[in-house]
Amino acid sequence: MKKSVTDTYTLYNGVNIPCLGYGTWQTPADVASSCVCYALQQGYRHIDTASAYGNEFSVGEGIRASGVQRDQIFLTTKHWISHRGYDKTIEHCEDSLRALGTDYIDLYLIHWPAVAKIADNWEELNAETWRGFEKLYKDGKIRAIGVSNFLPSHLEALKKTAEILPMVNQIEFHPGYTQNEVVDYCKANNILVEAWSPLGCGRLLANPVIDEIARWHDCSPAQLCIRYALEKGLLPLPKSVTPPRIVENMRVFGFSLRPEDIETIDAMEETGFSGFYPEDAPADAL
Ligand code: A2P
């Protein structure tokens, strides 16, 4: 089991990735810089952003302001749906590199799959985008490549043409929405699963089941949710813009869940789901 925020998972290509990341979805650009700087100074070494979050420039500023060397930081960003296809993908990645002010990205993800609902040629769209990812990877601009919000059907389709298989799938995962089928598929295929919204966007924090178990461990509901993701072998990416919470969310290595806690949380009925289901083709506003 992981012992600290800098302990790592190893991707199948040998790249190490710190086991808990600092998420920046819904972090406004005007505060992202100071939040990222603070998170790094407190000890986080893994920052997750996306082109669609509109805060890449500010995240890059925060990294530089932190004084932590770039090569000590694992930086993820994501490709947006408006740039599908080989050429557009290459250009889009260059835009992210410029915005972030860095010459490489540690992990680049396809943010959402193209799906049958939006395009008959969805498989080809994903395959061409992925070809762009493979080129960027081979050129050394990206240390690892992966996807986000892909269901097994999307991964199976991608496999048909991929030369390099995805190393990561970042999905919504939290108590009450554990996507077991996706997680099991990924584990069986050497794909590390990252958990976005491990606190269910905050919706889990007043849940009585979570509250009761958290009280037993003398931890906060947020810490319990983060610990749960880690104990399931996932990589949680909690987001907070509030300094004491940023620190609280890292302090999840001093306790372990009992088997009965895991069983209880595993058995929770669906709760806190964001409503973003891949097959429903997400809206442009993320
Ligand atoms: P804020 O950013 O204002 O601190 P998720 O990571 O699941 O998307 O959840 C993010 C939401 O949970 C945000 O609204 C964030 O608020 C809130 N949050 C993050 N960490 C904590 C915490 N330790 N205690 C309470 N709320 C938290």
PDB file of C-alpha atoms and ligand atoms in Angstrom:
ATOM      1  CA  MET A   1       0.000   0.000   0.000  1.00  0.00           C
ATOM      2  CA  LYS A   2       1.189   3.523  -0.763  1.00  0.00           C
ATOM      3  CA  LYS A   3       2.872   5.377   2.099  1.00  0.00           C
ATOM      4  CA  SER A   4       3.033   8.985   0.936  1.00  0.00           C
ATOM      5  CA  VAL A   5       1.844  11.434  -1.690  1.00  0.00           C
ATOM      6  CA  THR A   6       5.119  10.935  -3.567  1.00  0.00           C
ATOM      7  CA  ASP A   7       4.887   7.142  -3.711  1.00  0.00           C
ATOM      8  CA  THR A   8       4.243   6.075  -7.269  1.00  0.00           C
ATOM      9  CA  TYR A   9       2.402   3.709  -9.516  1.00  0.00           C
ATOM     10  CA  THR A  10       4.455   2.479 -12.461  1.00  0.00           C
ATOM     11  CA  LEU A  11       2.837   2.595 -15.880  1.00  0.00           C
ATOM     12  CA  TYR A  12       3.475  -0.297 -18.234  1.00  0.00           C
ATOM     13  CA  ASN A  13       6.093   1.755 -20.118  1.00  0.00           C
ATOM     14  CA  GLY A  14       8.092   2.188 -16.888  1.00  0.00           C
ATOM     15  CA  VAL A  15       7.084   5.790 -16.146  1.00  0.00           C
ATOM     16  CA  ASN A  16       6.417   6.463 -12.455  1.00  0.00           C
ATOM     17  CA  ILE A  17       3.369   8.512 -11.527  1.00  0.00           C
ATOM     18  CA  PRO A  18       2.790   9.936  -8.017  1.00  0.00           C
ATOM     19  CA  CYS A  19      -0.128   8.048  -6.475  1.00  0.00           C
ATOM     20  CA  LEU A  20      -2.231  11.070  -5.530  1.00  0.00           C
ATOM     21  CA  GLY A  21      -2.661  14.091  -7.762  1.00  0.00           C
ATOM     22  CA  TYR A  22      -3.965  17.622  -7.354  1.00  0.00           C
ATOM     23  CA  GLY A  23      -7.036  18.097  -9.567  1.00  0.00           C
ATOM     24  CA  THR A  24      -7.887  21.444 -11.150  1.00  0.00           C
ATOM     25  CA  TRP A  25     -11.242  20.851 -12.829  1.00  0.00           C
ATOM     26  CA  GLN A  26     -13.462  23.817 -11.887  1.00  0.00           C
ATOM     27  CA  THR A  27     -10.495  25.754 -10.558  1.00  0.00           C
ATOM     28  CA  PRO A  28     -10.842  29.225 -12.090  1.00  0.00           C
ATOM     29  CA  ALA A  29      -7.825  30.518 -13.998  1.00  0.00           C
ATOM     30  CA  ASP A  30      -7.483  33.506 -11.672  1.00  0.00           C
ATOM     31  CA  VAL A  31      -6.756  31.272  -8.673  1.00  0.00           C
ATOM     32  CA  ALA A  32      -5.191  28.210 -10.341  1.00  0.00           C
ATOM     33  CA  SER A  33      -1.693  29.675 -10.193  1.00  0.00           C
ATOM     34  CA  SER A  34      -1.701  30.341  -6.439  1.00  0.00           C
ATOM     35  CA  CYS A  35      -3.484  27.027  -5.704  1.00  0.00           C
ATOM     36  CA  VAL A  36      -1.053  24.951  -7.756  1.00  0.00           C
ATOM     37  CA  CYS A  37       1.905  26.810  -6.238  1.00  0.00           C
ATOM     38  CA  TYR A  38       0.546  26.138  -2.746  1.00  0.00           C
ATOM     39  CA  ALA A  39      -0.191  22.459  -3.459  1.00  0.00           C
ATOM     40  CA  LEU A  40       3.366  21.916  -4.737  1.00  0.00           C
ATOM     41  CA  GLN A  41       4.880  23.714  -1.768  1.00  0.00           C
ATOM     42  CA  GLN A  42       2.854  21.468   0.531  1.00  0.00           C
ATOM     43  CA  GLY A  43       4.218  18.350  -1.132  1.00  0.00           C
ATOM     44  CA  TYR A  44       1.975  17.369  -4.056  1.00  0.00           C
ATOM     45  CA  ARG A  45       4.057  16.333  -7.059  1.00  0.00           C
ATOM     46  CA  HIS A  46       1.305  15.503  -9.517  1.00  0.00           C
ATOM     47  CA  ILE A  47      -0.906  18.156 -11.118  1.00  0.00           C
ATOM     48  CA  ASP A  48      -3.866  17.360 -13.365  1.00  0.00           C
ATOM     49  CA  THR A  49      -5.328  19.918 -15.747  1.00  0.00           C
ATOM     50  CA  ALA A  50      -6.967  20.000 -19.204  1.00  0.00           C
ATOM     51  CA  SER A  51      -7.220  22.311 -22.135  1.00  0.00           C
ATOM     52  CA  ALA A  52     -10.985  22.510 -21.514  1.00  0.00           C
ATOM     53  CA  TYR A  53     -10.495  23.773 -17.960  1.00  0.00           C
ATOM     54  CA  GLY A  54      -9.218  27.083 -19.327  1.00  0.00           C
ATOM     55  CA  ASN A  55      -6.506  27.261 -16.670  1.00  0.00           C
ATOM     56  CA  GLU A  56      -3.413  25.765 -18.319  1.00  0.00           C
ATOM     57  CA  PHE A  57      -1.581  29.088 -18.492  1.00  0.00           C
ATOM     58  CA  SER A  58      -2.237  29.735 -14.819  1.00  0.00           C
ATOM     59  CA  VAL A  59      -1.288  26.166 -13.840  1.00  0.00           C
ATOM     60  CA  GLY A  60       2.040  26.684 -15.641  1.00  0.00           C
ATOM     61  CA  GLU A  61       2.586  29.921 -13.721  1.00  0.00           C
ATOM     62  CA  GLY A  62       1.876  28.123 -10.449  1.00  0.00           C
ATOM     63  CA  ILE A  63       4.418  25.440 -11.270  1.00  0.00           C
ATOM     64  CA  ARG A  64       7.103  28.026 -11.985  1.00  0.00           C
ATOM     65  CA  ALA A  65       6.238  30.086  -8.897  1.00  0.00           C
ATOM     66  CA  SER A  66       6.474  27.020  -6.635  1.00  0.00           C
ATOM     67  CA  GLY A  67      10.235  26.738  -6.951  1.00  0.00           C
ATOM     68  CA  VAL A  68       9.839  22.973  -7.443  1.00  0.00           C
ATOM     69  CA  GLN A  69      11.864  21.813 -10.419  1.00  0.00           C
ATOM     70  CA  ARG A  70       9.863  20.806 -13.454  1.00  0.00           C
ATOM     71  CA  ASP A  71      11.384  17.321 -13.524  1.00  0.00           C
ATOM     72  CA  GLN A  72      10.155  16.710  -9.983  1.00  0.00           C
ATOM     73  CA  ILE A  73       6.550  17.330 -11.063  1.00  0.00           C
ATOM     74  CA  PHE A  74       4.236  14.971 -12.926  1.00  0.00           C
ATOM     75  CA  LEU A  75       2.017  17.109 -15.164  1.00  0.00           C
ATOM     76  CA  THR A  76      -1.078  15.841 -16.951  1.00  0.00           C
ATOM     77  CA  THR A  77      -3.212  17.691 -19.449  1.00  0.00           C
ATOM     78  CA  LYS A  78      -5.990  16.608 -21.791  1.00  0.00           C
ATOM     79  CA  HIS A  79      -6.907  16.930 -25.424  1.00  0.00           C
ATOM     80  CA  TRP A  80     -10.316  18.496 -26.080  1.00  0.00           C
ATOM     81  CA  ILE A  81     -13.076  17.089 -28.289  1.00  0.00           C
ATOM     82  CA  SER A  82     -12.956  20.039 -30.704  1.00  0.00           C
ATOM     83  CA  HIS A  83      -9.518  18.914 -31.932  1.00  0.00           C
ATOM     84  CA  ARG A  84     -10.102  15.330 -32.988  1.00  0.00           C
ATOM     85  CA  GLY A  85      -8.005  13.971 -35.864  1.00  0.00           C
ATOM     86  CA  TYR A  86      -4.271  13.571 -36.452  1.00  0.00           C
ATOM     87  CA  ASP A  87      -3.161  17.082 -37.492  1.00  0.00           C
ATOM     88  CA  LYS A  88      -5.450  18.923 -35.106  1.00  0.00           C
ATOM     89  CA  THR A  89      -4.236  16.771 -32.243  1.00  0.00           C
ATOM     90  CA  ILE A  90      -0.600  17.640 -32.901  1.00  0.00           C
ATOM     91  CA  GLU A  91      -1.441  21.376 -33.073  1.00  0.00           C
ATOM     92  CA  HIS A  92      -3.615  21.191 -29.984  1.00  0.00           C
ATOM     93  CA  CYS A  93      -0.853  19.580 -27.954  1.00  0.00           C
ATOM     94  CA  GLU A  94       1.551  22.318 -29.065  1.00  0.00           C
ATOM     95  CA  ASP A  95      -0.997  24.880 -27.812  1.00  0.00           C
ATOM     96  CA  SER A  96      -1.091  23.155 -24.420  1.00  0.00           C
ATOM     97  CA  LEU A  97       2.709  23.047 -24.248  1.00  0.00           C
ATOM     98  CA  ARG A  98       2.819  26.789 -24.984  1.00  0.00           C
ATOM     99  CA  ALA A  99       0.077  27.606 -22.477  1.00  0.00           C
ATOM    100  CA  LEU A 100       1.718  25.536 -19.751  1.00  0.00           C
ATOM    101  CA  GLY A 101       5.140  26.963 -20.585  1.00  0.00           C
ATOM    102  CA  THR A 102       6.794  23.569 -20.682  1.00  0.00           C
ATOM    103  CA  ASP A 103       8.531  21.563 -23.380  1.00  0.00           C
ATOM    104  CA  TYR A 104       7.033  18.216 -22.429  1.00  0.00           C
ATOM    105  CA  ILE A 105       3.921  16.797 -20.806  1.00  0.00           C
ATOM    106  CA  ASP A 106       4.155  13.788 -18.504  1.00  0.00           C
ATOM    107  CA  LEU A 107       0.749  12.415 -19.398  1.00  0.00           C
ATOM    108  CA  TYR A 108      -1.569  13.459 -22.225  1.00  0.00           C
ATOM    109  CA  LEU A 109      -5.135  12.116 -22.265  1.00  0.00           C
ATOM    110  CA  ILE A 110      -7.995  12.059 -24.781  1.00  0.00           C
ATOM    111  CA  HIS A 111     -10.568  13.855 -22.615  1.00  0.00           C
ATOM    112  CA  TRP A 112     -13.692  12.149 -23.985  1.00  0.00           C
ATOM    113  CA  PRO A 113     -14.149   9.447 -26.617  1.00  0.00           C
ATOM    114  CA  ALA A 114     -15.956  10.185 -29.854  1.00  0.00           C
ATOM    115  CA  VAL A 115     -19.113   8.072 -29.605  1.00  0.00           C
ATOM    116  CA  ALA A 116     -21.737   6.632 -31.947  1.00  0.00           C
ATOM    117  CA  LYS A 117     -24.278   9.220 -30.855  1.00  0.00           C
ATOM    118  CA  ILE A 118     -22.284  12.087 -32.328  1.00  0.00           C
ATOM    119  CA  ALA A 119     -20.553  10.473 -35.323  1.00  0.00           C
ATOM    120  CA  ASP A 120     -20.962   7.314 -37.389  1.00  0.00           C
ATOM    121  CA  ASN A 121     -17.184   7.305 -37.853  1.00  0.00           C
ATOM    122  CA  TRP A 122     -16.483   7.568 -34.111  1.00  0.00           C
ATOM    123  CA  GLU A 123     -13.996   4.696 -34.225  1.00  0.00           C
ATOM    124  CA  GLU A 124     -12.001   6.363 -36.968  1.00  0.00           C
ATOM    125  CA  LEU A 125     -12.070   9.714 -35.128  1.00  0.00           C
ATOM    126  CA  ASN A 126     -10.647   8.145 -31.978  1.00  0.00           C
ATOM    127  CA  ALA A 127      -8.113   6.140 -33.997  1.00  0.00           C
ATOM    128  CA  GLU A 128      -6.840   9.243 -35.827  1.00  0.00           C
ATOM    129  CA  THR A 129      -6.611  11.262 -32.625  1.00  0.00           C
ATOM    130  CA  TRP A 130      -4.714   8.379 -31.070  1.00  0.00           C
ATOM    131  CA  ARG A 131      -2.316   8.264 -34.032  1.00  0.00           C
ATOM    132  CA  GLY A 132      -1.498  11.888 -33.171  1.00  0.00           C
ATOM    133  CA  PHE A 133      -0.882  10.854 -29.574  1.00  0.00           C
ATOM    134  CA  GLU A 134       1.465   8.088 -30.700  1.00  0.00           C
ATOM    135  CA  LYS A 135       3.438  10.540 -32.845  1.00  0.00           C
ATOM    136  CA  LEU A 136       3.765  13.017 -29.947  1.00  0.00           C
ATOM    137  CA  TYR A 137       4.866  10.162 -27.678  1.00  0.00           C
ATOM    138  CA  LYS A 138       7.450   8.910 -30.136  1.00  0.00           C
ATOM    139  CA  ASP A 139       8.739  12.477 -30.586  1.00  0.00           C
ATOM    140  CA  GLY A 140       9.314  12.728 -26.830  1.00  0.00           C
ATOM    141  CA  LYS A 141       6.825  15.548 -26.240  1.00  0.00           C
ATOM    142  CA  ILE A 142       4.793  13.304 -23.944  1.00  0.00           C
ATOM    143  CA  ARG A 143       6.119  10.689 -21.498  1.00  0.00           C
ATOM    144  CA  ALA A 144       2.886   8.677 -21.318  1.00  0.00           C
ATOM    145  CA  ILE A 145      -0.397   8.585 -23.231  1.00  0.00           C
ATOM    146  CA  GLY A 146      -3.868   7.638 -22.181  1.00  0.00           C
ATOM    147  CA  VAL A 147      -7.563   8.325 -22.304  1.00  0.00           C
ATOM    148  CA  SER A 148     -10.308   9.602 -20.072  1.00  0.00           C
ATOM    149  CA  ASN A 149     -13.939   8.556 -19.765  1.00  0.00           C
ATOM    150  CA  PHE A 150     -13.445   5.570 -22.072  1.00  0.00           C
ATOM    151  CA  LEU A 151     -15.693   2.554 -21.593  1.00  0.00           C
ATOM    152  CA  PRO A 152     -14.358  -0.926 -22.444  1.00  0.00           C
ATOM    153  CA  SER A 153     -16.143  -0.724 -25.816  1.00  0.00           C
ATOM    154  CA  HIS A 154     -14.194   2.428 -26.724  1.00  0.00           C
ATOM    155  CA  LEU A 155     -10.918   0.857 -25.579  1.00  0.00           C
ATOM    156  CA  GLU A 156     -11.596  -2.322 -27.541  1.00  0.00           C
ATOM    157  CA  ALA A 157     -12.255  -0.261 -30.670  1.00  0.00           C
ATOM    158  CA  LEU A 158      -9.055   1.729 -30.155  1.00  0.00           C
ATOM    159  CA  LYS A 159      -7.048  -1.473 -29.773  1.00  0.00           C
ATOM    160  CA  LYS A 160      -7.879  -2.463 -33.367  1.00  0.00           C
ATOM    161  CA  THR A 161      -5.558   0.199 -34.809  1.00  0.00           C
ATOM    162  CA  ALA A 162      -3.384   1.338 -31.906  1.00  0.00           C
ATOM    163  CA  GLU A 163       0.338   0.671 -32.097  1.00  0.00           C
ATOM    164  CA  ILE A 164       0.811   1.745 -28.476  1.00  0.00           C
ATOM    165  CA  LEU A 165      -1.942   0.922 -26.001  1.00  0.00           C
ATOM    166  CA  PRO A 166      -3.239   3.518 -23.511  1.00  0.00           C
ATOM    167  CA  MET A 167      -1.407   3.574 -20.195  1.00  0.00           C
ATOM    168  CA  VAL A 168      -4.110   5.365 -18.206  1.00  0.00           C
ATOM    169  CA  ASN A 169      -7.890   5.782 -18.172  1.00  0.00           C
ATOM    170  CA  GLN A 170      -9.161   8.643 -16.029  1.00  0.00           C
ATOM    171  CA  ILE A 171     -12.788   8.122 -15.039  1.00  0.00           C
ATOM    172  CA  GLU A 172     -15.344   9.374 -12.552  1.00  0.00           C
ATOM    173  CA  PHE A 173     -14.899   7.219  -9.465  1.00  0.00           C
ATOM    174  CA  HIS A 174     -16.050   7.714  -5.891  1.00  0.00           C
ATOM    175  CA  PRO A 175     -18.157   5.914  -3.296  1.00  0.00           C
ATOM    176  CA  GLY A 176     -21.564   5.486  -4.906  1.00  0.00           C
ATOM    177  CA  TYR A 177     -20.150   5.490  -8.456  1.00  0.00           C
ATOM    178  CA  THR A 178     -17.374   2.951  -8.836  1.00  0.00           C
ATOM    179  CA  GLN A 179     -17.742   1.819 -12.483  1.00  0.00           C
ATOM    180  CA  ASN A 180     -16.583  -1.699 -11.611  1.00  0.00           C
ATOM    181  CA  GLU A 181     -16.753  -2.976 -15.148  1.00  0.00           C
ATOM    182  CA  VAL A 182     -14.457  -0.234 -16.451  1.00  0.00           C
ATOM    183  CA  VAL A 183     -12.045  -0.620 -13.535  1.00  0.00           C
ATOM    184  CA  ASP A 184     -11.854  -4.410 -13.953  1.00  0.00           C
ATOM    185  CA  TYR A 185     -11.292  -4.107 -17.693  1.00  0.00           C
ATOM    186  CA  CYS A 186      -8.487  -1.591 -17.184  1.00  0.00           C
ATOM    187  CA  LYS A 187      -6.790  -3.648 -14.482  1.00  0.00           C
ATOM    188  CA  ALA A 188      -6.884  -6.701 -16.747  1.00  0.00           C
ATOM    189  CA  ASN A 189      -5.329  -4.652 -19.552  1.00  0.00           C
ATOM    190  CA  ASN A 190      -2.480  -2.960 -17.639  1.00  0.00           C
ATOM    191  CA  ILE A 191      -4.204   0.413 -17.724  1.00  0.00           C
ATOM    192  CA  LEU A 192      -3.892   2.507 -14.565  1.00  0.00           C
ATOM    193  CA  VAL A 193      -7.240   3.968 -13.502  1.00  0.00           C
ATOM    194  CA  GLU A 194      -7.291   7.540 -12.253  1.00  0.00           C
ATOM    195  CA  ALA A 195     -10.278   8.797 -10.283  1.00  0.00           C
ATOM    196  CA  TRP A 196     -11.707  12.195 -11.178  1.00  0.00           C
ATOM    197  CA  SER A 197     -14.026  13.707  -8.581  1.00  0.00           C
ATOM    198  CA  PRO A 198     -13.020  11.195  -5.886  1.00  0.00           C
ATOM    199  CA  LEU A 199     -15.243  13.199  -3.498  1.00  0.00           C
ATOM    200  CA  GLY A 200     -18.138  13.102  -5.949  1.00  0.00           C
ATOM    201  CA  CYS A 201     -17.586  16.829  -6.491  1.00  0.00           C
ATOM    202  CA  GLY A 202     -18.194  17.263  -2.768  1.00  0.00           C
ATOM    203  CA  ARG A 203     -21.581  15.503  -2.980  1.00  0.00           C
ATOM    204  CA  LEU A 204     -20.345  12.539  -0.891  1.00  0.00           C
ATOM    205  CA  LEU A 205     -19.137  14.562   2.032  1.00  0.00           C
ATOM    206  CA  ALA A 206     -22.457  14.707   3.872  1.00  0.00           C
ATOM    207  CA  ASN A 207     -23.343  11.094   3.125  1.00  0.00           C
ATOM    208  CA  PRO A 208     -24.253   9.248   6.362  1.00  0.00           C
ATOM    209  CA  VAL A 209     -22.475   5.995   5.383  1.00  0.00           C
ATOM    210  CA  ILE A 210     -19.276   7.889   4.614  1.00  0.00           C
ATOM    211  CA  ASP A 211     -19.659  10.022   7.696  1.00  0.00           C
ATOM    212  CA  GLU A 212     -20.014   7.053  10.013  1.00  0.00           C
ATOM    213  CA  ILE A 213     -16.935   5.246   8.685  1.00  0.00           C
ATOM    214  CA  ALA A 214     -14.934   8.481   8.709  1.00  0.00           C
ATOM    215  CA  ARG A 215     -15.817   9.033  12.367  1.00  0.00           C
ATOM    216  CA  TRP A 216     -14.579   5.542  13.235  1.00  0.00           C
ATOM    217  CA  HIS A 217     -11.214   6.346  11.635  1.00  0.00           C
ATOM    218  CA  ASP A 218     -11.148   9.857  13.047  1.00  0.00           C
ATOM    219  CA  CYS A 219     -10.638  11.197   9.550  1.00  0.00           C
ATOM    220  CA  SER A 220     -12.703  13.565   7.437  1.00  0.00           C
ATOM    221  CA  PRO A 221     -15.210  12.275   4.848  1.00  0.00           C
ATOM    222  CA  ALA A 222     -12.931  13.682   2.132  1.00  0.00           C
ATOM    223  CA  GLN A 223      -9.940  11.750   3.468  1.00  0.00           C
ATOM    224  CA  LEU A 224     -12.028   8.589   3.603  1.00  0.00           C
ATOM    225  CA  CYS A 225     -13.068   8.931  -0.055  1.00  0.00           C
ATOM    226  CA  ILE A 226      -9.460   9.534  -1.130  1.00  0.00           C
ATOM    227  CA  ARG A 227      -8.204   6.593   0.923  1.00  0.00           C
ATOM    228  CA  TYR A 228     -10.915   4.386  -0.573  1.00  0.00           C
ATOM    229  CA  ALA A 229      -9.719   5.149  -4.120  1.00  0.00           C
ATOM    230  CA  LEU A 230      -6.112   4.384  -3.132  1.00  0.00           C
ATOM    231  CA  GLU A 231      -7.037   1.105  -1.467  1.00  0.00           C
ATOM    232  CA  LYS A 232      -8.914   0.076  -4.616  1.00  0.00           C
ATOM    233  CA  GLY A 233      -5.629   0.554  -6.497  1.00  0.00           C
ATOM    234  CA  LEU A 234      -6.733   3.759  -8.207  1.00  0.00           C
ATOM    235  CA  LEU A 235      -5.055   7.151  -8.415  1.00  0.00           C
ATOM    236  CA  PRO A 236      -7.307   9.861  -6.904  1.00  0.00           C
ATOM    237  CA  LEU A 237      -7.270  13.472  -8.119  1.00  0.00           C
ATOM    238  CA  PRO A 238      -9.108  15.517  -5.484  1.00  0.00           C
ATOM    239  CA  LYS A 239      -9.706  19.175  -6.276  1.00  0.00           C
ATOM    240  CA  SER A 240      -9.778  21.998  -3.762  1.00  0.00           C
ATOM    241  CA  VAL A 241      -9.007  25.688  -3.907  1.00  0.00           C
ATOM    242  CA  THR A 242      -9.052  25.960  -0.094  1.00  0.00           C
ATOM    243  CA  PRO A 243      -5.585  25.768   1.515  1.00  0.00           C
ATOM    244  CA  PRO A 244      -6.500  23.725   4.625  1.00  0.00           C
ATOM    245  CA  ARG A 245      -8.407  21.235   2.444  1.00  0.00           C
ATOM    246  CA  ILE A 246      -5.511  20.981  -0.003  1.00  0.00           C
ATOM    247  CA  VAL A 247      -3.358  19.834   2.915  1.00  0.00           C
ATOM    248  CA  GLU A 248      -6.096  17.666   4.457  1.00  0.00           C
ATOM    249  CA  ASN A 249      -6.513  15.796   1.182  1.00  0.00           C
ATOM    250  CA  MET A 250      -2.843  14.732   1.212  1.00  0.00           C
ATOM    251  CA  ARG A 251      -3.021  13.355   4.733  1.00  0.00           C
ATOM    252  CA  VAL A 252      -4.462   9.995   3.861  1.00  0.00           C
ATOM    253  CA  PHE A 253      -1.496   7.741   4.518  1.00  0.00           C
ATOM    254  CA  GLY A 254      -1.763   7.315   8.281  1.00  0.00           C
ATOM    255  CA  PHE A 255      -4.739   4.953   8.416  1.00  0.00           C
ATOM    256  CA  SER A 256      -6.140   1.909   6.605  1.00  0.00           C
ATOM    257  CA  LEU A 257      -9.696   0.896   5.893  1.00  0.00           C
ATOM    258  CA  ARG A 258     -11.021  -2.294   7.460  1.00  0.00           C
ATOM    259  CA  PRO A 259     -12.271  -4.967   5.048  1.00  0.00           C
ATOM    260  CA  GLU A 260     -15.807  -4.267   6.281  1.00  0.00           C
ATOM    261  CA  ASP A 261     -15.420  -0.555   5.412  1.00  0.00           C
ATOM    262  CA  ILE A 262     -14.492  -1.450   1.853  1.00  0.00           C
ATOM    263  CA  GLU A 263     -17.415  -3.874   1.651  1.00  0.00           C
ATOM    264  CA  THR A 264     -19.855  -1.274   2.961  1.00  0.00           C
ATOM    265  CA  ILE A 265     -18.653   1.402   0.559  1.00  0.00           C
ATOM    266  CA  ASP A 266     -18.571  -1.060  -2.364  1.00  0.00           C
ATOM    267  CA  ALA A 267     -22.213  -1.885  -1.639  1.00  0.00           C
ATOM    268  CA  MET A 268     -23.465   1.721  -1.550  1.00  0.00           C
ATOM    269  CA  GLU A 269     -26.193   2.473  -4.007  1.00  0.00           C
ATOM    270  CA  GLU A 270     -25.529   4.958  -6.783  1.00  0.00           C
ATOM    271  CA  THR A 271     -24.968   8.375  -5.345  1.00  0.00           C
ATOM    272  CA  GLY A 272     -23.170  11.550  -6.319  1.00  0.00           C
ATOM    273  CA  PHE A 273     -22.981  10.699 -10.054  1.00  0.00           C
ATOM    274  CA  SER A 274     -22.029  13.768 -12.097  1.00  0.00           C
ATOM    275  CA  GLY A 275     -24.425  12.920 -14.920  1.00  0.00           C
ATOM    276  CA  PHE A 276     -21.574  12.833 -17.455  1.00  0.00           C
ATOM    277  CA  TYR A 277     -21.967   9.512 -19.202  1.00  0.00           C
ATOM    278  CA  PRO A 278     -19.553   8.911 -22.099  1.00  0.00           C
ATOM    279  CA  GLU A 279     -22.141   7.454 -24.476  1.00  0.00           C
ATOM    280  CA  ASP A 280     -24.244  10.597 -24.063  1.00  0.00           C
ATOM    281  CA  ALA A 281     -21.524  12.675 -25.697  1.00  0.00           C
ATOM    282  CA  PRO A 282     -20.610  15.365 -23.190  1.00  0.00           C
ATOM    283  CA  ALA A 283     -21.461  18.978 -23.797  1.00  0.00           C
ATOM    284  CA  ASP A 284     -18.725  21.444 -24.685  1.00  0.00           C
ATOM    285  CA  ALA A 285     -18.777  23.122 -21.289  1.00  0.00           C
ATOM    286  CA  LEU A 286     -16.439  21.355 -18.898  1.00  0.00           C
TER     287      LEU A 286
HETATM  288  P1  A2P B   1     -13.218  23.803  -2.690  1.00  0.00           P
HETATM  289  O1  A2P B   1     -12.489  23.656  -3.989  1.00  0.00           O
HETATM  290  O2  A2P B   1     -14.054  25.047  -2.625  1.00  0.00           O
HETATM  291  O3  A2P B   1     -12.318  23.636  -1.490  1.00  0.00           O
HETATM  292  P2  A2P B   1     -13.953  16.492  -6.311  1.00  0.00           P
HETATM  293  O4  A2P B   1     -12.470  16.477  -6.133  1.00  0.00           O
HETATM  294  O5  A2P B   1     -14.614  15.201  -6.024  1.00  0.00           O
HETATM  295  O6  A2P B   1     -14.373  17.052  -7.663  1.00  0.00           O
HETATM  296  O7  A2P B   1     -14.548  17.509  -5.224  1.00  0.00           O
HETATM  297  C1  A2P B   1     -14.257  18.892  -5.263  1.00  0.00           C
HETATM  298  C2  A2P B   1     -15.223  19.614  -4.361  1.00  0.00           C
HETATM  299  O8  A2P B   1     -15.056  19.177  -3.000  1.00  0.00           O
HETATM  300  C3  A2P B   1     -14.993  21.096  -4.351  1.00  0.00           C
HETATM  301  O9  A2P B   1     -16.248  21.729  -4.196  1.00  0.00           O
HETATM  302  C4  A2P B   1     -14.120  21.324  -3.137  1.00  0.00           C
HETATM  303  O10 A2P B   1     -14.315  22.619  -2.599  1.00  0.00           O
HETATM  304  C5  A2P B   1     -14.655  20.277  -2.188  1.00  0.00           C
HETATM  305  N1  A2P B   1     -13.606  19.747  -1.289  1.00  0.00           N
HETATM  306  C6  A2P B   1     -12.369  19.337  -1.639  1.00  0.00           C
HETATM  307  N2  A2P B   1     -11.695  18.895  -0.568  1.00  0.00           N
HETATM  308  C7  A2P B   1     -12.512  19.023   0.489  1.00  0.00           C
HETATM  309  C8  A2P B   1     -12.369  18.746   1.872  1.00  0.00           C
HETATM  310  N3  A2P B   1     -11.258  18.218   2.363  1.00  0.00           N
HETATM  311  N4  A2P B   1     -13.431  19.025   2.689  1.00  0.00           N
HETATM  312  C9  A2P B   1     -14.574  19.541   2.178  1.00  0.00           C
HETATM  313  N5  A2P B   1     -14.763  19.830   0.883  1.00  0.00           N
HETATM  314  C10 A2P B   1     -13.742  19.579   0.037  1.00  0.00           C
END
